[in-house]
GROMACS .gro file of N, CA and C in nm:
model
  378
    1GLN      N    1  -1.940   1.873  -1.278
    1GLN     CA    2  -1.887   1.755  -1.165
    1GLN      C    3  -1.857   1.806  -1.061
    2VAL      N    4  -1.944   1.739  -0.957
    2VAL     CA    5  -1.936   1.733  -0.803
    2VAL      C    6  -1.844   1.655  -0.795
    3GLN      N    7  -1.727   1.658  -0.727
    3GLN     CA    8  -1.607   1.512  -0.671
    3GLN      C    9  -1.543   1.588  -0.550
    4LEU      N   10  -1.526   1.491  -0.476
    4LEU     CA   11  -1.483   1.500  -0.316
    4LEU      C   12  -1.361   1.374  -0.317
    5VAL      N   13  -1.221   1.421  -0.303
    5VAL     CA   14  -1.161   1.284  -0.316
    5VAL      C   15  -1.077   1.313  -0.207
    6GLU      N   16  -1.037   1.225  -0.114
    6GLU     CA   17  -0.899   1.219   0.013
    6GLU      C   18  -0.865   1.156  -0.019
    7SER      N   19  -0.704   1.211   0.071
    7SER     CA   20  -0.600   1.145   0.061
    7SER      C   21  -0.522   1.174   0.187
    8GLY      N   22  -0.427   1.095   0.209
    8GLY     CA   23  -0.342   1.159   0.324
    8GLY      C   24  -0.335   1.034   0.419
    9GLY      N   25  -0.458   0.909   0.422
    9GLY     CA   26  -0.468   0.839   0.543
    9GLY      C   27  -0.285   0.720   0.525
   10ALA      N   28  -0.279   0.685   0.644
   10ALA     CA   29  -0.215   0.549   0.635
   10ALA      C   30  -0.194   0.487   0.829
   11PRO      N   31  -0.125   0.395   0.830
   11PRO     CA   32  -0.066   0.376   0.958
   11PRO      C   33  -0.011   0.465   1.045
   12VAL      N   34  -0.027   0.458   1.149
   12VAL     CA   35   0.083   0.569   1.224
   12VAL      C   36   0.056   0.522   1.326
   13GLN      N   37   0.161   0.566   1.422
   13GLN     CA   38   0.158   0.549   1.595
   13GLN      C   39   0.108   0.627   1.667
   14PRO      N   40   0.037   0.611   1.787
   14PRO     CA   41  -0.025   0.663   1.889
   14PRO      C   42   0.088   0.842   1.920
   15GLY      N   43   0.031   0.921   1.904
   15GLY     CA   44   0.097   1.008   1.937
   15GLY      C   45   0.175   1.085   1.851
   16LYS      N   46   0.134   1.056   1.682
   16LYS     CA   47   0.240   1.139   1.598
   16LYS      C   48   0.133   1.169   1.511
   17SER      N   49   0.116   1.231   1.419
   17SER     CA   50   0.121   1.356   1.361
   17SER      C   51   0.015   1.303   1.212
   18LEU      N   52  -0.066   1.315   1.141
   18LEU     CA   53  -0.100   1.310   0.993
   18LEU      C   54  -0.226   1.451   1.000
   19ARG      N   55  -0.230   1.455   0.828
   19ARG     CA   56  -0.279   1.538   0.800
   19ARG      C   57  -0.349   1.499   0.667
   20LEU      N   58  -0.459   1.513   0.672
   20LEU     CA   59  -0.578   1.409   0.537
   20LEU      C   60  -0.585   1.555   0.490
   21THR      N   61  -0.619   1.544   0.314
   21THR     CA   62  -0.680   1.651   0.255
   21THR      C   63  -0.777   1.597   0.146
   22CYS      N   64  -0.884   1.677   0.144
   22CYS     CA   65  -1.014   1.638   0.068
   22CYS      C   66  -0.983   1.775  -0.091
   23SER      N   67  -0.971   1.683  -0.143
   23SER     CA   68  -0.945   1.770  -0.259
   23SER      C   69  -1.086   1.788  -0.349
   24VAL      N   70  -1.168   1.889  -0.418
   24VAL     CA   71  -1.291   1.927  -0.433
   24VAL      C   72  -1.295   2.003  -0.555
   25SER      N   73  -1.396   1.965  -0.653
   25SER     CA   74  -1.400   1.996  -0.789
   25SER      C   75  -1.521   1.997  -0.841
   26GLY      N   76  -1.587   2.130  -0.881
   26GLY     CA   77  -1.739   2.060  -0.944
   26GLY      C   78  -1.820   2.213  -0.886
   27PHE      N   79  -1.734   2.248  -0.764
   27PHE     CA   80  -1.849   2.395  -0.679
   27PHE      C   81  -1.725   2.454  -0.627
   28SER      N   82  -1.769   2.559  -0.553
   28SER     CA   83  -1.668   2.647  -0.462
   28SER      C   84  -1.681   2.637  -0.335
   29LEU      N   85  -1.554   2.630  -0.243
   29LEU     CA   86  -1.563   2.614  -0.124
   29LEU      C   87  -1.620   2.733  -0.020
   30ASN      N   88  -1.650   2.852  -0.111
   30ASN     CA   89  -1.713   2.988  -0.075
   30ASN      C   90  -1.826   2.954  -0.086
   31ASP      N   91  -1.937   2.867  -0.107
   31ASP     CA   92  -2.047   2.817  -0.120
   31ASP      C   93  -2.107   2.695  -0.024
   32HIS      N   94  -2.027   2.598   0.005
   32HIS     CA   95  -2.051   2.532   0.105
   32HIS      C   96  -1.969   2.493   0.193
   33ALA      N   97  -2.003   2.424   0.308
   33ALA     CA   98  -1.938   2.380   0.426
   33ALA      C   99  -1.878   2.242   0.385
   34ILE      N  100  -1.751   2.182   0.446
   34ILE     CA  101  -1.718   2.081   0.442
   34ILE      C  102  -1.683   1.983   0.532
   35ALA      N  103  -1.722   1.883   0.604
   35ALA     CA  104  -1.717   1.802   0.704
   35ALA      C  105  -1.591   1.677   0.673
   36TRP      N  106  -1.583   1.650   0.812
   36TRP     CA  107  -1.499   1.533   0.774
   36TRP      C  108  -1.550   1.414   0.884
   37PHE      N  109  -1.554   1.315   0.835
   37PHE     CA  110  -1.635   1.206   0.962
   37PHE      C  111  -1.537   1.065   0.931
   38ARG      N  112  -1.585   1.007   1.042
   38ARG     CA  113  -1.464   0.880   1.076
   38ARG      C  114  -1.578   0.797   1.097
   39GLN      N  115  -1.541   0.691   1.031
   39GLN     CA  116  -1.637   0.552   1.079
   39GLN      C  117  -1.514   0.425   1.162
   40ALA      N  118  -1.540   0.408   1.282
   40ALA     CA  119  -1.440   0.319   1.331
   40ALA      C  120  -1.491   0.209   1.331
   41PRO      N  121  -1.414   0.082   1.327
   41PRO     CA  122  -1.489  -0.041   1.347
   41PRO      C  123  -1.578  -0.067   1.419
   42GLY      N  124  -1.688  -0.111   1.366
   42GLY     CA  125  -1.831  -0.183   1.449
   42GLY      C  126  -1.889  -0.070   1.481
   43LYS      N  127  -1.845   0.075   1.450
   43LYS     CA  128  -1.896   0.197   1.543
   43LYS      C  129  -2.019   0.284   1.417
   44GLU      N  130  -2.078   0.352   1.457
   44GLU     CA  131  -2.146   0.436   1.344
   44GLU      C  132  -2.048   0.562   1.313
   45ARG      N  133  -2.097   0.623   1.222
   45ARG     CA  134  -1.991   0.711   1.183
   45ARG      C  135  -2.027   0.849   1.235
   46VAL      N  136  -1.960   0.945   1.286
   46VAL     CA  137  -1.942   1.052   1.339
   46VAL      C  138  -1.870   1.175   1.287
   47ALA      N  139  -1.939   1.266   1.272
   47ALA     CA  140  -1.913   1.424   1.207
   47ALA      C  141  -1.790   1.458   1.318
   48VAL      N  142  -1.657   1.420   1.307
   48VAL     CA  143  -1.551   1.493   1.356
   48VAL      C  144  -1.522   1.629   1.346
   49SER      N  145  -1.531   1.717   1.234
   49SER     CA  146  -1.467   1.820   1.199
   49SER      C  147  -1.584   1.880   1.089
   50CYS      N  148  -1.624   2.050   1.102
   50CYS     CA  149  -1.710   2.073   0.980
   50CYS      C  150  -1.626   2.224   0.975
   51TYR      N  151  -1.579   2.255   0.890
   51TYR     CA  152  -1.526   2.360   0.826
   51TYR      C  153  -1.620   2.452   0.736
   52SER      N  154  -1.686   2.557   0.752
   52SER     CA  155  -1.796   2.669   0.732
   52SER      C  156  -1.714   2.706   0.552
   53ALA      N  157  -1.805   2.758   0.485
   53ALA     CA  158  -1.784   2.829   0.357
   53ALA      C  159  -1.702   2.975   0.400
   54ALA      N  160  -1.542   2.994   0.321
   54ALA     CA  161  -1.478   3.074   0.308
   54ALA      C  162  -1.431   3.074   0.520
   55GLY      N  163  -1.441   2.942   0.566
   55GLY     CA  164  -1.364   2.983   0.671
   55GLY      C  165  -1.407   3.059   0.776
   56ARG      N  166  -1.544   3.094   0.812
   56ARG     CA  167  -1.571   3.145   0.894
   56ARG      C  168  -1.614   3.093   1.021
   57ASN      N  169  -1.623   2.980   1.031
   57ASN     CA  170  -1.646   2.882   1.088
   57ASN      C  171  -1.559   2.735   1.096
   58ALA      N  172  -1.540   2.685   1.221
   58ALA     CA  173  -1.463   2.578   1.247
   58ALA      C  174  -1.527   2.524   1.389
   59PHE      N  175  -1.613   2.410   1.338
   59PHE     CA  176  -1.656   2.320   1.494
   59PHE      C  177  -1.599   2.164   1.471
   60TYR      N  178  -1.574   2.115   1.608
   60TYR     CA  179  -1.475   1.995   1.624
   60TYR      C  180  -1.596   1.879   1.696
   61PHE      N  181  -1.567   1.746   1.672
   61PHE     CA  182  -1.608   1.670   1.804
   61PHE      C  183  -1.539   1.648   1.907
   62TYR      N  184  -1.622   1.660   1.996
   62TYR     CA  185  -1.568   1.647   2.141
   62TYR      C  186  -1.452   1.590   2.195
   63SER      N  187  -1.440   1.475   2.092
   63SER     CA  188  -1.291   1.415   2.159
   63SER      C  189  -1.183   1.407   2.079
   64VAL      N  190  -1.194   1.523   1.968
   64VAL     CA  191  -1.076   1.519   1.889
   64VAL      C  192  -1.068   1.696   1.923
   65GLU      N  193  -1.116   1.765   1.972
   65GLU     CA  194  -1.103   1.921   2.021
   65GLU      C  195  -0.950   1.933   2.096
   66GLY      N  196  -0.919   2.017   2.014
   66GLY     CA  197  -0.750   2.057   2.074
   66GLY      C  198  -0.670   1.953   2.013
   67ARG      N  199  -0.703   1.862   1.915
   67ARG     CA  200  -0.585   1.768   1.861
   67ARG      C  201  -0.620   1.807   1.735
   68PHE      N  202  -0.695   1.807   1.651
   68PHE     CA  203  -0.771   1.829   1.566
   68PHE      C  204  -0.775   1.967   1.478
   69THR      N  205  -0.747   1.996   1.361
   69THR     CA  206  -0.771   2.138   1.316
   69THR      C  207  -0.802   2.108   1.147
   70THR      N  208  -0.913   2.201   1.148
   70THR     CA  209  -0.924   2.171   0.938
   70THR      C  210  -0.945   2.285   0.918
   71PHE      N  211  -0.890   2.294   0.792
   71PHE     CA  212  -0.875   2.430   0.747
   71PHE      C  213  -0.862   2.392   0.558
   72LYS      N  214  -0.846   2.559   0.518
   72LYS     CA  215  -0.829   2.511   0.386
   72LYS      C  216  -0.676   2.545   0.326
   73GLY      N  217  -0.637   2.519   0.224
   73GLY     CA  218  -0.513   2.523   0.178
   73GLY      C  219  -0.516   2.693   0.124
   74ASP      N  220  -0.420   2.769   0.113
   74ASP     CA  221  -0.396   2.935   0.048
   74ASP      C  222  -0.453   2.895  -0.113
   75ALA      N  223  -0.408   2.840  -0.161
   75ALA     CA  224  -0.427   2.842  -0.317
   75ALA      C  225  -0.441   2.702  -0.355
   76GLU      N  226  -0.578   2.654  -0.306
   76GLU     CA  227  -0.581   2.497  -0.358
   76GLU      C  228  -0.707   2.478  -0.300
   77ASN      N  229  -0.793   2.397  -0.384
   77ASN     CA  230  -0.965   2.400  -0.343
   77ASN      C  231  -0.973   2.258  -0.334
   78ALA      N  232  -0.889   2.278  -0.166
   78ALA     CA  233  -0.906   2.176  -0.053
   78ALA      C  234  -0.905   2.206   0.106
   79VAL      N  235  -0.965   2.111   0.133
   79VAL     CA  236  -0.995   2.117   0.274
   79VAL      C  237  -0.911   2.032   0.356
   80HIS      N  238  -0.806   2.049   0.446
   80HIS     CA  239  -0.751   1.959   0.535
   80HIS      C  240  -0.829   1.912   0.660
   81LEU      N  241  -0.743   1.818   0.712
   81LEU     CA  242  -0.812   1.808   0.820
   81LEU      C  243  -0.640   1.758   0.898
   82GLN      N  244  -0.581   1.829   0.994
   82GLN     CA  245  -0.502   1.836   1.070
   82GLN      C  246  -0.501   1.751   1.195
   83MET      N  247  -0.429   1.613   1.245
   83MET     CA  248  -0.468   1.552   1.328
   83MET      C  249  -0.326   1.537   1.416
   84ASN      N  250  -0.368   1.569   1.534
   84ASN     CA  251  -0.199   1.547   1.629
   84ASN      C  252  -0.240   1.477   1.758
   85SER      N  253  -0.118   1.417   1.808
   85SER     CA  254  -0.133   1.349   1.945
   85SER      C  255  -0.243   1.256   1.910
   86LEU      N  256  -0.274   1.188   1.777
   86LEU     CA  257  -0.348   1.063   1.743
   86LEU      C  258  -0.350   0.961   1.891
   87GLN      N  259  -0.399   0.886   1.872
   87GLN     CA  260  -0.493   0.752   1.955
   87GLN      C  261  -0.546   0.694   1.901
   88ASP      N  262  -0.528   0.564   1.943
   88ASP     CA  263  -0.561   0.454   1.885
   88ASP      C  264  -0.722   0.467   1.862
   89GLY      N  265  -0.823   0.521   1.958
   89GLY     CA  266  -0.942   0.557   1.917
   89GLY      C  267  -0.995   0.648   1.837
   90ASP      N  268  -0.898   0.692   1.718
   90ASP     CA  269  -0.898   0.806   1.607
   90ASP      C  270  -0.878   0.692   1.491
   91THR      N  271  -0.863   0.581   1.513
   91THR     CA  272  -0.870   0.451   1.419
   91THR      C  273  -0.989   0.477   1.326
   92GLY      N  274  -0.969   0.484   1.192
   92GLY     CA  275  -1.108   0.444   1.077
   92GLY      C  276  -1.110   0.476   1.004
   93VAL      N  277  -1.213   0.462   0.897
   93VAL     CA  278  -1.221   0.542   0.768
   93VAL      C  279  -1.252   0.697   0.767
   94TYR      N  280  -1.187   0.761   0.734
   94TYR     CA  281  -1.234   0.938   0.720
   94TYR      C  282  -1.252   0.961   0.600
   95THR      N  283  -1.368   1.006   0.587
   95THR     CA  284  -1.446   1.091   0.454
   95THR      C  285  -1.517   1.191   0.496
   96CYS      N  286  -1.472   1.250   0.370
   96CYS     CA  287  -1.522   1.413   0.389
   96CYS      C  288  -1.660   1.426   0.284
   97ALA      N  289  -1.705   1.502   0.350
   97ALA     CA  290  -1.873   1.537   0.241
   97ALA      C  291  -1.901   1.717   0.262
   98ARG      N  292  -1.969   1.701   0.172
   98ARG     CA  293  -2.021   1.832   0.126
   98ARG      C  294  -2.167   1.849   0.172
   99LEU      N  295  -2.184   1.959   0.259
   99LEU     CA  296  -2.316   2.009   0.358
   99LEU      C  297  -2.393   2.092   0.215
  100LYS      N  298  -2.514   2.089   0.251
  100LYS     CA  299  -2.597   2.149   0.168
  100LYS      C  300  -2.622   2.291   0.151
  101TYR      N  301  -2.576   2.347   0.269
  101TYR     CA  302  -2.537   2.452   0.314
  101TYR      C  303  -2.371   2.546   0.322
  102HIS      N  304  -2.372   2.708   0.345
  102HIS     CA  305  -2.263   2.721   0.360
  102HIS      C  306  -2.213   2.728   0.512
  103ARG      N  307  -2.307   2.705   0.581
  103ARG     CA  308  -2.293   2.713   0.746
  103ARG      C  309  -2.285   2.564   0.793
  104CYS      N  310  -2.214   2.533   0.928
  104CYS     CA  311  -2.187   2.414   0.941
  104CYS      C  312  -2.357   2.373   1.001
  105TYR      N  313  -2.445   2.437   0.940
  105TYR     CA  314  -2.595   2.375   1.012
  105TYR      C  315  -2.578   2.244   1.027
  106ASN      N  316  -2.669   2.209   1.175
  106ASN     CA  317  -2.717   2.021   1.166
  106ASN      C  318  -2.566   1.946   1.094
  107TYR      N  319  -2.459   1.985   1.121
  107TYR     CA  320  -2.346   1.909   1.069
  107TYR      C  321  -2.332   1.725   1.098
  108GLY      N  322  -2.405   1.717   1.203
  108GLY     CA  323  -2.369   1.600   1.264
  108GLY      C  324  -2.492   1.492   1.212
  109SER      N  325  -2.571   1.546   1.098
  109SER     CA  326  -2.689   1.438   1.077
  109SER      C  327  -2.647   1.405   0.906
  110ASP      N  328  -2.628   1.293   0.831
  110ASP     CA  329  -2.588   1.249   0.732
  110ASP      C  330  -2.693   1.328   0.677
  111HIS      N  331  -2.815   1.301   0.675
  111HIS     CA  332  -2.907   1.402   0.612
  111HIS      C  333  -2.869   1.524   0.546
  112GLU      N  334  -2.788   1.626   0.589
  112GLU     CA  335  -2.765   1.713   0.555
  112GLU      C  336  -2.647   1.768   0.461
  113TYR      N  337  -2.637   1.650   0.398
  113TYR     CA  338  -2.481   1.621   0.306
  113TYR      C  339  -2.532   1.560   0.171
  114ASP      N  340  -2.455   1.602   0.058
  114ASP     CA  341  -2.558   1.575  -0.072
  114ASP      C  342  -2.440   1.508  -0.168
  115TYR      N  343  -2.306   1.544  -0.097
  115TYR     CA  344  -2.203   1.427  -0.194
  115TYR      C  345  -2.130   1.432  -0.112
  116TRP      N  346  -2.052   1.315  -0.133
  116TRP     CA  347  -1.947   1.217  -0.031
  116TRP      C  348  -1.811   1.179  -0.150
  117GLY      N  349  -1.734   1.183  -0.055
  117GLY     CA  350  -1.579   1.132  -0.067
  117GLY      C  351  -1.575   0.968  -0.033
  118GLN      N  352  -1.470   0.880  -0.123
  118GLN     CA  353  -1.497   0.749  -0.115
  118GLN      C  354  -1.420   0.711   0.036
  119GLY      N  355  -1.335   0.784   0.101
  119GLY     CA  356  -1.265   0.788   0.244
  119GLY      C  357  -1.095   0.730   0.223
  120THR      N  358  -1.043   0.773   0.355
  120THR     CA  359  -0.943   0.703   0.313
  120THR      C  360  -0.938   0.674   0.472
  121GLN      N  361  -0.874   0.553   0.487
  121GLN     CA  362  -0.793   0.442   0.596
  121GLN      C  363  -0.683   0.518   0.695
  122VAL      N  364  -0.725   0.590   0.821
  122VAL     CA  365  -0.665   0.573   0.886
  122VAL      C  366  -0.591   0.461   1.032
  123THR      N  367  -0.483   0.426   1.088
  123THR     CA  368  -0.486   0.311   1.118
  123THR      C  369  -0.376   0.357   1.236
  124VAL      N  370  -0.421   0.402   1.380
  124VAL     CA  371  -0.332   0.419   1.485
  124VAL      C  372  -0.255   0.311   1.561
  125GLY      N  373  -0.137   0.257   1.576
  125GLY     CA  374  -0.151   0.134   1.651
  125GLY      C  375   0.046   0.168   1.606
  126PRO      N  376   0.078   0.047   1.721
  126PRO     CA  377   0.224   0.009   1.770
  126PRO      C  378   0.282   0.017   1.622
   0.00000   0.00000   0.00000
């Protein structure tokens, strides 16, 4: 049974860091790319990062480039999203999702995903 479970969301002050974890089961991270999405209040969901199968490539939304890093843990079936220099605009529900492919093909489109987690809330504020 395929499952994706997010953890690590919390309230955090601007400029601080937070690490999210997407723990997966029922499939191998060598076979599917994993993306992180953010849905801010009143806005559409956007893909902020994509980690290709076996870590061959990583891609980022322009507003998080240089601040966010996605990577796989060494000895775990999980993909992390390290978020540094957090800004108010980073507030939202963060959800990880499994792409149908091993590459980050068209990762900005919801239609390319077959499994989603439930999401974890990140709130950036004073």
